[in-house]
Every structure is written in C-alpha cells, then in structure tokens.
Coordinates of C-alpha atoms in Angstrom, one line a residue:
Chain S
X1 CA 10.1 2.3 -29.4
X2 CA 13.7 1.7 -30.2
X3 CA 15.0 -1.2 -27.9
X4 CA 17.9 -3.4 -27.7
X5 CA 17.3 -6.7 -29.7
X6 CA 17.1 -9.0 -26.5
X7 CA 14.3 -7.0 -25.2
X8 CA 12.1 -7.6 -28.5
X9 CA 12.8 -10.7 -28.7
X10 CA 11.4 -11.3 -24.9
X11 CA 8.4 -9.4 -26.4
X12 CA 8.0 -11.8 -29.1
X13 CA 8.7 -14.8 -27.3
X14 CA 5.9 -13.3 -24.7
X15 CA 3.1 -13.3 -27.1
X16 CA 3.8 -16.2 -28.9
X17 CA 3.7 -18.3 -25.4
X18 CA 0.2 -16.5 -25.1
X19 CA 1.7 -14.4 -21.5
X20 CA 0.7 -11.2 -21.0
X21 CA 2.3 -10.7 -17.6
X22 CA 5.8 -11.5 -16.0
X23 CA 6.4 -14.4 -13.4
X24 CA 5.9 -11.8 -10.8
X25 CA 2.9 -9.9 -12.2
X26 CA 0.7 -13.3 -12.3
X27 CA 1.8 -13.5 -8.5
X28 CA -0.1 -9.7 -7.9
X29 CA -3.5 -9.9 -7.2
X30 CA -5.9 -7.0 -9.0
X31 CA -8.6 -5.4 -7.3
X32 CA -10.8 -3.3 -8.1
X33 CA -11.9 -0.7 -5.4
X34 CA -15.4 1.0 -6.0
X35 CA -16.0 3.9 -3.4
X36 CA -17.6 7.3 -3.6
X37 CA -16.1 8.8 -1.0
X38 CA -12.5 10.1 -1.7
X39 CA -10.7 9.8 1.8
X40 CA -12.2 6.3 1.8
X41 CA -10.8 5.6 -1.6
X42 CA -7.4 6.5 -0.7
X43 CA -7.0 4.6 2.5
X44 CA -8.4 1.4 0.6
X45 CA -6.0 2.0 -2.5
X46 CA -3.1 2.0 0.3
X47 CA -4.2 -0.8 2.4
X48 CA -4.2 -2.6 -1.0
X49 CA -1.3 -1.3 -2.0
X50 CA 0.6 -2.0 0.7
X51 CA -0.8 -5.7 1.1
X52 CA 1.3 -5.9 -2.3
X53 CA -2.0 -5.7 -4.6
X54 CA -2.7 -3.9 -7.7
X55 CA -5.7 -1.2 -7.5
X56 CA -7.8 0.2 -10.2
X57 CA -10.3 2.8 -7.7
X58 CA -13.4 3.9 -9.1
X59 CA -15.8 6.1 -7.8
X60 CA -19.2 4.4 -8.7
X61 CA -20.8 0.8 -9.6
X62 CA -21.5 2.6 -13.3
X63 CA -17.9 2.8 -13.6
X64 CA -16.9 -0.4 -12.2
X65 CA -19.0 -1.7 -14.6
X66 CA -17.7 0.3 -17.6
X67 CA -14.4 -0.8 -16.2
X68 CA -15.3 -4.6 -16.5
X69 CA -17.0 -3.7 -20.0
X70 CA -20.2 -4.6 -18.4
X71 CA -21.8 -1.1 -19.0
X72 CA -25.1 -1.4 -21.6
X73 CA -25.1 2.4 -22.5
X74 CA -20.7 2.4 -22.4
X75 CA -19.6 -0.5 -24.5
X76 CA -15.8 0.4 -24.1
X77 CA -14.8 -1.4 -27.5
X78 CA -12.2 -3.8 -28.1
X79 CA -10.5 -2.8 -24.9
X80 CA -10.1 -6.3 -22.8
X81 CA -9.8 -4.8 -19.2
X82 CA -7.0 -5.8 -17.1
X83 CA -7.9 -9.1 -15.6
X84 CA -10.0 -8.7 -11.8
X85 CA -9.4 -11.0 -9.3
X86 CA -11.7 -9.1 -6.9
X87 CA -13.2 -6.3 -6.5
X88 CA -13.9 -4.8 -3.1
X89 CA -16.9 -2.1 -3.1
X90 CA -18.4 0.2 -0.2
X91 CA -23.0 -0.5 0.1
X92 CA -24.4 3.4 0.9
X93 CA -23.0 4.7 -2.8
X94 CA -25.6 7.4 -4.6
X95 CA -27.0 6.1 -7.6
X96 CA -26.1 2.4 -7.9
X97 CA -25.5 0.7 -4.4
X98 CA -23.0 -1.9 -3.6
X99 CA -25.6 -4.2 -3.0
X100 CA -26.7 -3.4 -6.6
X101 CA -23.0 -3.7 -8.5
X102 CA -23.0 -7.9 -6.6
X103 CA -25.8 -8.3 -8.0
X104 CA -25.1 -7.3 -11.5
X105 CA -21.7 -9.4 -11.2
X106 CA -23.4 -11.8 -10.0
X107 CA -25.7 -12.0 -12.9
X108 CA -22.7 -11.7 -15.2
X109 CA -21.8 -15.4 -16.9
X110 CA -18.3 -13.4 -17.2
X111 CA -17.5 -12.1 -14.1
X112 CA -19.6 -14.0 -11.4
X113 CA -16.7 -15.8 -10.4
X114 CA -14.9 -12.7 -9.2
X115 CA -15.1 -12.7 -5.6
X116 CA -16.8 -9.5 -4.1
X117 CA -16.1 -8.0 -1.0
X118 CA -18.9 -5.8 0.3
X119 CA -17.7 -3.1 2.8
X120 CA -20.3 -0.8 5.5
X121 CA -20.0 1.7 7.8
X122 CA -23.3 0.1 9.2
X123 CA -23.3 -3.5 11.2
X124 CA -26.5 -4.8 10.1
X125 CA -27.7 -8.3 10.0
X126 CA -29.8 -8.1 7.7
X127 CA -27.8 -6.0 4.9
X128 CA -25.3 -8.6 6.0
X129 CA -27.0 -11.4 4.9
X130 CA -28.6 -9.9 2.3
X131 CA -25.2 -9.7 0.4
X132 CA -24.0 -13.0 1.7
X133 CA -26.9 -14.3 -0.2
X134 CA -26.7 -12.7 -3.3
X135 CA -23.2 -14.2 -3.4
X136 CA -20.4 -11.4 -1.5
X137 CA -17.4 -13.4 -0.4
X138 CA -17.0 -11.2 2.5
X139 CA -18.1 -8.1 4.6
X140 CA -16.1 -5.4 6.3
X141 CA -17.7 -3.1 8.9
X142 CA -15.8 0.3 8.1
X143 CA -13.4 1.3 9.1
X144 CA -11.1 -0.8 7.4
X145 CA -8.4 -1.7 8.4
X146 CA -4.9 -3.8 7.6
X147 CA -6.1 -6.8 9.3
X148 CA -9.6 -7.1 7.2
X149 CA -7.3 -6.9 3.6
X150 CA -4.9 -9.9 5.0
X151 CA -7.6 -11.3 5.8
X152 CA -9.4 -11.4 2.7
X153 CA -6.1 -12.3 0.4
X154 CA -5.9 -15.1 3.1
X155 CA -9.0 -16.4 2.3
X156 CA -8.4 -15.7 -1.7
X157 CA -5.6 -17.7 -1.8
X158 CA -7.5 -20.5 0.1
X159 CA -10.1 -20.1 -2.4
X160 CA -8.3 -21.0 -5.1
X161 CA -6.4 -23.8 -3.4
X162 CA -9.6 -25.7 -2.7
X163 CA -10.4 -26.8 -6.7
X164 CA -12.3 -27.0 -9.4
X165 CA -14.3 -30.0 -8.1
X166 CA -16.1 -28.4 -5.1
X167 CA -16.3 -24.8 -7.2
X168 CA -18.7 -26.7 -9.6
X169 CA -20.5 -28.0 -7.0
X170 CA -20.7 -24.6 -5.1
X171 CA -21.6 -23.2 -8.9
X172 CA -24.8 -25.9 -8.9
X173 CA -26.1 -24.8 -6.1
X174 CA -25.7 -20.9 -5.9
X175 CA -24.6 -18.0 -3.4
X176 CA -25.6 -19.7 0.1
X177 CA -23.2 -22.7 0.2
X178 CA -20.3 -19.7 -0.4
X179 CA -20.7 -19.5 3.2
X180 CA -19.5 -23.2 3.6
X181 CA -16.4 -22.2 1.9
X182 CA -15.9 -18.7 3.8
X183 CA -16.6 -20.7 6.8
X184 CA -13.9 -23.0 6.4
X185 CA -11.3 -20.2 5.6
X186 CA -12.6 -18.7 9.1
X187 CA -11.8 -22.0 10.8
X188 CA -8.6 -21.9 9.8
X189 CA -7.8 -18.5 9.7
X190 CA -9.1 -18.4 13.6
X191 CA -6.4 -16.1 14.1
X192 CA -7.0 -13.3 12.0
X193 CA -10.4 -12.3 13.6
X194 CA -9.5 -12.1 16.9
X195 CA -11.5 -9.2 18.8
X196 CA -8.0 -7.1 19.7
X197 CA -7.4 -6.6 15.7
X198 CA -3.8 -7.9 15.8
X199 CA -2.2 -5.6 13.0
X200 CA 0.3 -8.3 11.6
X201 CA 3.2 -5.5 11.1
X202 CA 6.8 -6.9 11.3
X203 CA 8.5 -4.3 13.4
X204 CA 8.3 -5.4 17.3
X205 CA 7.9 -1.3 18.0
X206 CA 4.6 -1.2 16.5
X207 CA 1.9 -2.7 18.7
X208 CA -1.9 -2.1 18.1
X209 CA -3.2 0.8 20.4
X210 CA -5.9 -1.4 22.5
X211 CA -8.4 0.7 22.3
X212 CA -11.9 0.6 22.4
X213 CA -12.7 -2.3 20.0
X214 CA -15.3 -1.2 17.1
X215 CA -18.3 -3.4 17.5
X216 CA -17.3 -4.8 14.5
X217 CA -14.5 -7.1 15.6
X218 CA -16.6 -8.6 18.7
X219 CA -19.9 -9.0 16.5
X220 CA -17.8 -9.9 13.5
X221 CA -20.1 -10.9 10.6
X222 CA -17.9 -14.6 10.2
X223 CA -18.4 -15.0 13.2
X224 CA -21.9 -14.7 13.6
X225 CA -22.3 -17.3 10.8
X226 CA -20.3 -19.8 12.6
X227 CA -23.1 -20.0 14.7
X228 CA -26.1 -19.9 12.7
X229 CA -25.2 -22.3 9.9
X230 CA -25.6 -25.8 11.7
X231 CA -26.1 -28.3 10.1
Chain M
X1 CA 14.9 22.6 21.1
X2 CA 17.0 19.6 20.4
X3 CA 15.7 16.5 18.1
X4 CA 15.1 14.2 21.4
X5 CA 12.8 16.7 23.2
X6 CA 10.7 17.8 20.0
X7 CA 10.1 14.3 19.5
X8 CA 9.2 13.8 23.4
X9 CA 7.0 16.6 22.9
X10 CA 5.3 15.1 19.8
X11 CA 4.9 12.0 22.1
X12 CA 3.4 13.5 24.6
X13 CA 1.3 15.3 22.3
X14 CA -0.2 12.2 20.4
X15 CA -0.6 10.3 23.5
X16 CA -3.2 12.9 24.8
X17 CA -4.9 13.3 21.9
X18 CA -5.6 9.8 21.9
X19 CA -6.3 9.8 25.9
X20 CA -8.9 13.1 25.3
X21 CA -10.8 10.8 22.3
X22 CA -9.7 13.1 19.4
X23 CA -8.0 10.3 17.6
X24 CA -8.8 6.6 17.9
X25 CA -7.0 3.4 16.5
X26 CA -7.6 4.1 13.2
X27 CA -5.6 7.3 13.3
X28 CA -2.6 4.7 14.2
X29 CA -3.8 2.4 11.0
X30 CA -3.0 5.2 8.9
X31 CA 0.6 5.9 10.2
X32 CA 1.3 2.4 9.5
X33 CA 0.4 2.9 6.1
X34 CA 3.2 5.5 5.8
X35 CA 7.1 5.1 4.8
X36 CA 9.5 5.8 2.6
X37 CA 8.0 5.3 -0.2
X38 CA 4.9 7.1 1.0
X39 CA 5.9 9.5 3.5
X40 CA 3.2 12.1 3.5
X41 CA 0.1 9.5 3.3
X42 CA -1.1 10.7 6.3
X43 CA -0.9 14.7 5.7
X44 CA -2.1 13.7 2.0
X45 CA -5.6 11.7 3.4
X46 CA -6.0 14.1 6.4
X47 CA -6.0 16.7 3.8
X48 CA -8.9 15.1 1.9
X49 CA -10.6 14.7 5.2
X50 CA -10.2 18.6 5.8
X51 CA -11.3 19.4 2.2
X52 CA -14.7 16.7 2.2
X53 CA -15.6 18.1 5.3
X54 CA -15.8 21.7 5.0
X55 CA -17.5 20.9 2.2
X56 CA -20.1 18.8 4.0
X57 CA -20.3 21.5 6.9
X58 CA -21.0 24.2 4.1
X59 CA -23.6 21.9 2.1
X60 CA -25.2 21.3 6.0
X61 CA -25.6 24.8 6.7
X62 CA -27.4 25.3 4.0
X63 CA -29.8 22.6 4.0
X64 CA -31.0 23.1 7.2
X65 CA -31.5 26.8 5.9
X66 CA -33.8 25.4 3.8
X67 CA -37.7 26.5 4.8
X68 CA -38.8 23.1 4.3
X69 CA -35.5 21.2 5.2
X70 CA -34.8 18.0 3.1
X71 CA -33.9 15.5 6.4
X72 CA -32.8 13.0 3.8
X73 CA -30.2 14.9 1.8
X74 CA -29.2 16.2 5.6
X75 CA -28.7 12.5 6.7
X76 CA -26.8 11.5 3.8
X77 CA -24.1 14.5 4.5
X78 CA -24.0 13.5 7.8
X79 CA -23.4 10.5 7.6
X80 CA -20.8 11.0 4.4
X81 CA -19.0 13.0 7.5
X82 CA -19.7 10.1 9.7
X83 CA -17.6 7.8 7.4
X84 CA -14.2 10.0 6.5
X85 CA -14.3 11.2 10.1
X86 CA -14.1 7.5 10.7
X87 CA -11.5 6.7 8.1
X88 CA -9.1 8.4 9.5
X89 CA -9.7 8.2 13.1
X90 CA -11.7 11.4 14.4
X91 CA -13.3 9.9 17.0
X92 CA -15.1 13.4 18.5
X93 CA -16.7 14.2 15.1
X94 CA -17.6 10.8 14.1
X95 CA -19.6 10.8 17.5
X96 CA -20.7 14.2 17.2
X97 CA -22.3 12.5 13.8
X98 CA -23.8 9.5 15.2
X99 CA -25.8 11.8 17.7
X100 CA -26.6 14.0 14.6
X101 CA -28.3 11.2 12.5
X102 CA -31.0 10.3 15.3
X103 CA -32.4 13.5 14.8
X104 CA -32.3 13.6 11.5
X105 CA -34.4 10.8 11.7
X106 CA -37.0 12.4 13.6
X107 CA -36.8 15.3 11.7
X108 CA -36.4 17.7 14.4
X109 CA -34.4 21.2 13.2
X110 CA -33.7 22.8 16.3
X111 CA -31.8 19.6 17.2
X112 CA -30.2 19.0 14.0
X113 CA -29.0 23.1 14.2
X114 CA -27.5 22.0 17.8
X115 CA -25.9 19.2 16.2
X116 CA -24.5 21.1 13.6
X117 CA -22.9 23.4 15.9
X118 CA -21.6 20.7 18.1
X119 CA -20.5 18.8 14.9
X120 CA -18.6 22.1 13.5
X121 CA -17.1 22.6 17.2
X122 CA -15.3 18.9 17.1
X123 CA -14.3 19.6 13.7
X124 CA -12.1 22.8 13.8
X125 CA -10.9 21.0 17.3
X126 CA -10.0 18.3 15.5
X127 CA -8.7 20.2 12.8
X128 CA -6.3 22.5 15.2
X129 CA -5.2 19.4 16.4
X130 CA -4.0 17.8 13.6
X131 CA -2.0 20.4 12.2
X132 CA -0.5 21.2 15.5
X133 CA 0.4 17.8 15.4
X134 CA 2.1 17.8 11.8
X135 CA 3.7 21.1 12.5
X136 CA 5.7 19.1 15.0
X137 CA 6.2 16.2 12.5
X138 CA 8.0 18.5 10.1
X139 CA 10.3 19.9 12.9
X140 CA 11.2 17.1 14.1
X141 CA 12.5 16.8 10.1
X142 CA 13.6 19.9 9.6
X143 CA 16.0 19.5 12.3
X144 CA 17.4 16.2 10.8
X145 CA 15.2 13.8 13.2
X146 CA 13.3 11.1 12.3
X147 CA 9.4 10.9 13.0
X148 CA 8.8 8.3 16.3
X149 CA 6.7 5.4 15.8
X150 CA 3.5 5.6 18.1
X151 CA 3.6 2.7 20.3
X152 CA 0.5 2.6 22.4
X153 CA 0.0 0.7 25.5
X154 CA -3.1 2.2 27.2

C-alpha cells in the first residue's frame, strides 16, 4: 500500500515499541458474543456497541472456541486472535451449552482469566449457581438490556483496578471466592441494580417506561448472593 | 396531515400498544439503541424477529403433525420463539409461549394444537401492529419530520 512517508514510519515505530493498537484502541474493551439465536445476537452486538465495545458474535461455543484457537479438531494456525477481554454467551445453545463453553475456558491455562458472562432466558437458582461456581463473572436473565452491559463494564473496570495481589489469591483458591469480588463490585455499584432498571441515557426526554418489572430485576441473581454468602 | 398530527398519531398509537400488552419495556430498549448512525436498528431486528418466527411457526406445525409428536424438539421451538419474542418486546406472544411450554411438558397435543393457534393469533397481531407502526415512522419522514422519542410515564 502506497502511503505517505510519515504514516510508515508510525507503522515502524508501532512495531518496534511492541503496540499493536492505538491509545484509543487499548481503551476499547473486546467481547466476544456467543448466541444462536440471530435477533438475540443483534440486540447484544448493539448494546455492545453502543456501550462503546468491540464485538466479534458468534453463533456457537464450537466457534467461540475456534475463535480463541481453542478448537481440538480446528487449529486455526498461526492466526493470534484479536485479544478477548470478555466474552458474554447465552446457556440453552444446541450442541455445546453455555454452561459447557465456561467450563472449557475455564479449563483453559490461556484464557481462564477472561471473565465470562453467562446470559438465560430462565431465572434458576440452581443453573445460577452452577455457573457462578464453575467461575462466570456474572448472570443476566434475558432480556438484556442497557443497564445489565453498564453494569458489567462497571464491574470490569473494577476488576482490574483491584490488583494482582488479591487475583492470585482468588487464582489459589478457585471460582467460588469470584463471588467475594462480584460482591464487592455490587456494593458499590448499589445503584445499577435497582428494581426500576434506571436506563442511564443522557437525554432528560427519555425516561424508562415503568412497567411491569421482569422478575429478574427484583430476584436479581447479585442480589440473592448478598444474602447467602455470610461469613 | 401535517408533521405535528402524524406524529400525535404515532404517539397515540405506541402508547396503546403498550397499554393493550403488545409491546413491553424492552420494545422501548431497542429504540434507544437507534440513531443516526443506526437509524433502522429497530425495522432491521424486528425484521429478524418476523423472519425466525415464521420459521418457528412453520417448523411447529409440522411437528405437531407428526403421528408420534417429538415434545422435545416442540419445546425447544417454542421456547426459541419464547426468547426473540422477548428480545424485542412482544409481550402477547412471549406469553402465549410460556403457556405453550407447560403443555409441552405434559405432552398433551390437543393442548399444544390450541397453543399453537393462540400463539400464531398474537403473532400476526403483533406483526400488523408493528408495521402499522413503522408505516407511520416513515411518514412522519417522508414529510420531513423527525421520529418522537417515546417517553412513557404509565
């Protein structure tokens, strides 16, 4: 590509440094959304979107694997996927389940740091837990919405603040003490899970429509583990 | 009709789809989704929606058609139509859904055949609805107006 000779020299100066990404790109957070179903997929590549991250959707765990380069059968060679910061993946998926994907992250020395967010169109405890255990940072009852994406870049950004200290520790002792940490991001993110979903949109004109809240904001997952872990 | 009325209309219109339970708070998520630099988002997933679900209500049909019907692969359309009815705030059909799945479970056909027909009724409702309401949208446009923002205090 023919280019002006300030431009290839940024190029050069960006590989000798060892950058790949701009200022600004290092700033956008990556996620990788795994849903079968299409309309889903769309509405969760927009929330993203819109909540200023990038999106790579996928339509099963296989290809979210062969996206990671974690696929046995798919070894996509030589290609060093973009770099994940989370990936965000509906449970009820034919063939392999959300539940399933965690789990092989999980088990993954390379990715099992990559926060998981499990998403479900069903409120149950104990599928709930069940992920919680096996190490999902999160757990959205469908439908999502704005509120549940702020809420979980929120408690990224926390995350990441809180060192590499108390990550070994967590490391140590496996998935359950990730609830310690997501518990502390719910304390001080009291806010955001409020039962009349507050949609934190800038324009005054826009207020939520107080409907009928979905079960899910009154028996939200966090908070049902505020109460049970008491120690 | 001049810009202020068709968009009084359209008003008027959302609010009682909203107040009859065809649409529900997600339906209002999605418009927030939409602006310039996505204007149609919410044509372009209700679309989808449209699309899936015929699909589903073919692929249901003919399942339950079935001599010995397959109440699993039955559930698992249903409750496919369950979610995108969900996703973009059809409230009636996602409903009508819920009420289908409990028979799936106990297997009954002439209850799941009911269902069906109650489930196909919400969704060409539904579907009438929504493009009545985008037909508005896009004269509203046509006639140089801008869309109103919904702002709901029921």
């Amino acid at each position: 590509m023919a280019r002006n000779g300030a431009v290839t020299w940024w190029r050069r100066t960006e590989k000798i440094d060892g950058f790949d990404l701009s200022p600004t790109d290092t700033e956008a957070v990556h996620v990788l959304a795994v849903d079968d179903s299409y309309v889903d997929r769309k509405v969760i590549e927009r929330l993203l979107r819109i909540s200023s991250c990038k999106v790579t959707a996928v339509d099963s765990g296989r290809r979210a694997l062969q996206f990671l380069g974690l696929d046995e059968e798919k070894k996509s060679n030589g290609f060093d996927g973009l770099k994940v910061d989370l990936i965000i993946t509906d449970y009820c998926m034919p063939g392999m389940t959300g539940y399933e994907l965690l789990k092989k992250i999980k088990e993954s020395s390379a990715f099992r740091e990559i926060p998981v967010v499990i998403m479900s169109s069903e409120n149950v405890l104990a599928r709930i837990d069940r992920c919680l255990e096996e190490g999902a940072e999160d757990f959205i009852v469908k439908p999502v919405k704005l509120s549940d994406v702020k809420r979980i870049k929120e408690c990224m950004n926390r995350e990441f603040r809180v060192g590499e200290g108390e990550r070994e520790r967590e490391r140590g002792r496996g998935g359950i003490n990730k609830r310690k940490l997501r518990e502390s991001c719910e304390l001080s993110s009291s806010s955001s899970s409020s039962p009349s979903s507050q949609s934190p949109s800038p324009s005054p004109s826009i207020l939520s429509a107080s409907a009928p809240c979905s079960p899910s904001s009154l028996d939200s997952p966090t908070r049902r583990l505020k109460m049970t872990i008491s120690e | 009709m001049e810009v202020g009325q068709m968009q009084r209309r359209l008003m008027d219109y959302t609010k009682s789809l909203f107040m009859e339970g065809f649409l529900d708070g997600q339906f209002l998520q999605l418009q927030q989704l939409q602006d310039e630099s996505n204007p149609d988002f919410v044509v372009e997933v209700v679309s989808l929606f449209f699309d899936d679900s015929e699909k589903l209500l073919n692929d249901l049909t003919m399942a339950l058609d079935q001599p010995n019907v397959d109440f699993k692969k039955v559930d698992a359309h249903v409750h496919q139509l369950k979610g995108s009815s969900s996703s973009i705030g059809a409230q009636r059909v996602k409903n009508a859904c819920i009420a289908f799945r409990n028979f799936c479970e106990e297997q009954n056909t002439e209850a799941c055949l009911r269902c069906l027909q109650q489930v196909k009724q919400e969704y060409y409702l539904a579907k009438n609805k929504l493009e009545s309401l985008f037909r508005l949208e896009q004269q509203i446009v046509a006639a140089g107006g801008s869309v109103p923002i919904m702002e709901m205090g029921f």
